[in-house]
Amino acid sequence: RTEAQVAAGAGLTSTGAGAVTVRAQSSTSDKAEAKPQGAGSGSNVGVGASVAINVVDDTTLAWLDTTAAASSGGALAVRAESKSAITTTAEGGVTASGSSGVAVVPVAAVTVATLDTRASVLGPVAGTPGFSASGAIDIGATHLGTASTTATGNATGTEAAVGASVAVAVVTDTTAALL
């Protein structure tokens, strides 16, 4: 969780052409892997299973609270900026080489990610100073992200081979600038 805020009742003031900036920035990389250390094998029955689960919760917030004051002789900016790279990889495999060899390989990769990037000015409340600037006012949020979820399985059997690979990614990405 990355936050930058001007709390309730607090104030920021710049004079002349000075700028006021409230900025929260984050850059994350989340990786989950399930890979065999070597080749799996069995004579009559071989089972090679792998499961990778990656749960990500990344929040980046920049805001002026309801009774906060910000006054700039130049520009005023409230910015939330985030970058994320999410990788989930599962690999599995087995060989059953006996005369009645049966190979079974279940492989699953799951990503559940909630990415929230917000910049906001929550006020002002009547009777409080609020915010002002002689220059530009910029309230913005940006998010750049990638999510990769892969599952790969390889089953080899002399009589039967069953392989199932499932990759599921549920990514909720919210990027907002609110005034």
GROMACS .gro file of C-alpha atoms in nm:
model
  179
    1ARG     CA    1   0.000   0.000   0.000
    2THR     CA    2   0.146   0.332  -0.111
    3GLU     CA    3  -0.015   0.656   0.005
    4ALA     CA    4   0.048   1.030  -0.012
    5GLN     CA    5  -0.202   1.255   0.156
    6VAL     CA    6  -0.267   1.593   0.305
    7ALA     CA    7  -0.458   1.495   0.616
    8ALA     CA    8  -0.774   1.657   0.749
    9GLY     CA    9  -0.697   1.993   0.902
   10ALA     CA   10  -0.345   2.011   0.752
   11GLY     CA   11  -0.232   2.271   0.500
   12LEU     CA   12   0.026   2.322   0.226
   13THR     CA   13   0.113   2.665   0.089
   14SER     CA   14   0.364   2.778  -0.170
   15THR     CA   15   0.445   3.140  -0.247
   16GLY     CA   16   0.566   3.304  -0.566
   17ALA     CA   17   0.547   3.064  -0.857
   18GLY     CA   18   0.619   2.756  -0.643
   19ALA     CA   19   0.424   2.441  -0.712
   20VAL     CA   20   0.251   2.204  -0.469
   21THR     CA   21   0.256   1.834  -0.558
   22VAL     CA   22   0.109   1.542  -0.365
   23ARG     CA   23   0.229   1.223  -0.539
   24ALA     CA   24   0.211   0.852  -0.459
   25GLN     CA   25   0.419   0.618  -0.679
   26SER     CA   26   0.455   0.242  -0.667
   27SER     CA   27   0.623  -0.021  -0.879
   28THR     CA   28   0.566  -0.387  -0.798
   29SER     CA   29   0.662  -0.725  -0.938
   30ASP     CA   30   0.483  -1.038  -0.814
   31LYS     CA   31   0.589  -1.386  -0.925
   32ALA     CA   32   0.461  -1.733  -0.834
   33GLU     CA   33   0.608  -2.048  -0.989
   34ALA     CA   34   0.549  -2.420  -0.953
   35LYS     CA   35   0.801  -2.615  -1.158
   36PRO     CA   36   0.943  -2.965  -1.113
   37GLN     CA   37   1.309  -2.985  -1.013
   38GLY     CA   38   1.370  -3.270  -1.252
   39ALA     CA   39   1.197  -3.505  -1.491
   40GLY     CA   40   0.925  -3.713  -1.325
   41SER     CA   41   0.896  -4.079  -1.410
   42GLY     CA   42   0.729  -4.397  -1.300
   43SER     CA   43   0.725  -4.753  -1.416
   44ASN     CA   44   0.358  -4.845  -1.428
   45VAL     CA   45   0.204  -4.522  -1.292
   46GLY     CA   46   0.342  -4.171  -1.302
   47VAL     CA   47   0.180  -3.862  -1.153
   48GLY     CA   48   0.325  -3.513  -1.201
   49ALA     CA   49   0.121  -3.228  -1.056
   50SER     CA   50   0.194  -2.859  -1.011
   51VAL     CA   51  -0.013  -2.572  -0.874
   52ALA     CA   52   0.090  -2.204  -0.863
   53ILE     CA   53  -0.129  -1.946  -0.690
   54ASN     CA   54  -0.054  -1.574  -0.698
   55VAL     CA   55  -0.271  -1.333  -0.495
   56VAL     CA   56  -0.190  -0.962  -0.535
   57ASP     CA   57  -0.345  -0.659  -0.366
   58ASP     CA   58  -0.176  -0.333  -0.470
   59THR     CA   59  -0.317   0.006  -0.373
   60THR     CA   60  -0.168   0.345  -0.464
   61LEU     CA   61  -0.349   0.653  -0.332
   62ALA     CA   62  -0.283   1.028  -0.341
   63TRP     CA   63  -0.539   1.266  -0.193
   64LEU     CA   64  -0.631   1.588  -0.018
   65ASP     CA   65  -0.865   1.512   0.273
   66THR     CA   66  -1.197   1.694   0.318
   67THR     CA   67  -1.071   1.970   0.547
   68ALA     CA   68  -0.713   1.989   0.416
   69ALA     CA   69  -0.592   2.314   0.261
   70ALA     CA   70  -0.359   2.345  -0.037
   71SER     CA   71  -0.270   2.681  -0.190
   72SER     CA   72  -0.013   2.724  -0.465
   73GLY     CA   73   0.134   3.036  -0.622
   74GLY     CA   74   0.208   2.809  -0.920
   75ALA     CA   75   0.067   2.471  -1.017
   76LEU     CA   76  -0.113   2.225  -0.791
   77ALA     CA   77  -0.095   1.850  -0.862
   78VAL     CA   78  -0.240   1.543  -0.693
   79ARG     CA   79  -0.104   1.233  -0.872
   80ALA     CA   80  -0.119   0.856  -0.816
   81GLU     CA   81   0.105   0.646  -1.041
   82SER     CA   82   0.156   0.271  -1.034
   83LYS     CA   83   0.327  -0.001  -1.233
   84SER     CA   84   0.281  -0.374  -1.184
   85ALA     CA   85   0.412  -0.693  -1.338
   86ILE     CA   86   0.239  -1.016  -1.235
   87THR     CA   87   0.363  -1.358  -1.349
   88THR     CA   88   0.216  -1.693  -1.249
   89THR     CA   89   0.364  -2.010  -1.402
   90ALA     CA   90   0.292  -2.378  -1.338
   91GLU     CA   91   0.465  -2.662  -1.520
   92GLY     CA   92   0.434  -3.035  -1.471
   93GLY     CA   93   0.521  -3.356  -1.647
   94VAL     CA   94   0.580  -3.724  -1.605
   95THR     CA   95   0.664  -4.033  -1.807
   96ALA     CA   96   0.529  -4.380  -1.724
   97SER     CA   97   0.751  -4.615  -1.922
   98GLY     CA   98   0.654  -4.962  -1.797
   99SER     CA   99   0.466  -5.210  -2.013
  100SER     CA  100   0.132  -5.082  -1.878
  101GLY     CA  101   0.247  -4.725  -1.808
  102VAL     CA  102  -0.021  -4.469  -1.718
  103ALA     CA  103   0.077  -4.103  -1.679
  104VAL     CA  104  -0.144  -3.840  -1.512
  105VAL     CA  105  -0.049  -3.472  -1.508
  106PRO     CA  106  -0.278  -3.206  -1.358
  107VAL     CA  107  -0.135  -2.852  -1.375
  108ALA     CA  108  -0.302  -2.530  -1.256
  109ALA     CA  109  -0.195  -2.165  -1.245
  110VAL     CA  110  -0.421  -1.910  -1.073
  111THR     CA  111  -0.382  -1.533  -1.047
  112VAL     CA  112  -0.616  -1.318  -0.839
  113ALA     CA  113  -0.516  -0.951  -0.846
  114THR     CA  114  -0.676  -0.631  -0.725
  115LEU     CA  115  -0.497  -0.318  -0.846
  116ASP     CA  116  -0.631   0.018  -0.728
  117THR     CA  117  -0.475   0.351  -0.829
  118ARG     CA  118  -0.657   0.668  -0.725
  119ALA     CA  119  -0.593   1.041  -0.699
  120SER     CA  120  -0.860   1.255  -0.538
  121VAL     CA  121  -0.956   1.578  -0.373
  122LEU     CA  122  -1.219   1.484  -0.116
  123GLY     CA  123  -1.341   1.832  -0.025
  124PRO     CA  124  -1.356   2.107   0.043
  125VAL     CA  125  -1.618   2.112   0.311
  126ALA     CA  126  -1.810   2.440   0.348
  127GLY     CA  127  -1.619   2.676   0.575
  128THR     CA  128  -1.275   2.520   0.512
  129PRO     CA  129  -0.993   2.670   0.303
  130GLY     CA  130  -1.007   2.406   0.022
  131PHE     CA  131  -0.752   2.424  -0.256
  132SER     CA  132  -0.642   2.688  -0.504
  133ALA     CA  133  -0.365   2.753  -0.753
  134SER     CA  134  -0.251   3.042  -0.970
  135GLY     CA  135  -0.126   2.790  -1.227
  136ALA     CA  136  -0.257   2.464  -1.362
  137ILE     CA  137  -0.442   2.213  -1.144
  138ASP     CA  138  -0.367   1.850  -1.227
  139ILE     CA  139  -0.550   1.563  -1.057
  140GLY     CA  140  -0.453   1.240  -1.228
  141ALA     CA  141  -0.401   0.868  -1.190
  142THR     CA  142  -0.212   0.630  -1.418
  143HIS     CA  143  -0.150   0.257  -1.404
  144LEU     CA  144   0.068   0.048  -1.635
  145GLY     CA  145   0.052  -0.324  -1.578
  146THR     CA  146   0.099  -0.671  -1.717
  147ALA     CA  147  -0.038  -1.003  -1.596
  148SER     CA  148   0.072  -1.338  -1.736
  149THR     CA  149  -0.072  -1.669  -1.616
  150THR     CA  150   0.041  -1.994  -1.784
  151ALA     CA  151   0.004  -2.365  -1.715
  152THR     CA  152   0.191  -2.630  -1.914
  153GLY     CA  153   0.177  -3.007  -1.869
  154ASN     CA  154   0.332  -3.303  -2.048
  155ALA     CA  155   0.216  -3.660  -1.991
  156THR     CA  156   0.374  -3.961  -2.163
  157GLY     CA  157   0.258  -4.319  -2.099
  158THR     CA  158   0.296  -4.646  -2.285
  159GLU     CA  159  -0.073  -4.736  -2.228
  160ALA     CA  160  -0.241  -4.408  -2.137
  161ALA     CA  161  -0.156  -4.045  -2.074
  162VAL     CA  162  -0.390  -3.789  -1.922
  163GLY     CA  163  -0.286  -3.429  -1.898
  164ALA     CA  164  -0.491  -3.126  -1.797
  165SER     CA  165  -0.355  -2.774  -1.778
  166VAL     CA  166  -0.568  -2.486  -1.654
  167ALA     CA  167  -0.468  -2.120  -1.624
  168VAL     CA  168  -0.712  -1.873  -1.468
  169ALA     CA  169  -0.653  -1.502  -1.411
  170VAL     CA  170  -0.898  -1.270  -1.239
  171VAL     CA  171  -0.760  -0.917  -1.244
  172THR     CA  172  -0.956  -0.618  -1.119
  173ASP     CA  173  -0.789  -0.294  -1.218
  174THR     CA  174  -0.930   0.043  -1.105
  175THR     CA  175  -0.763   0.369  -1.202
  176ALA     CA  176  -0.945   0.691  -1.115
  177ALA     CA  177  -0.892   1.062  -1.065
  178LEU     CA  178  -1.172   1.220  -0.861
  179LEU     CA  179  -1.259   1.577  -0.779
   0.00000   0.00000   0.00000
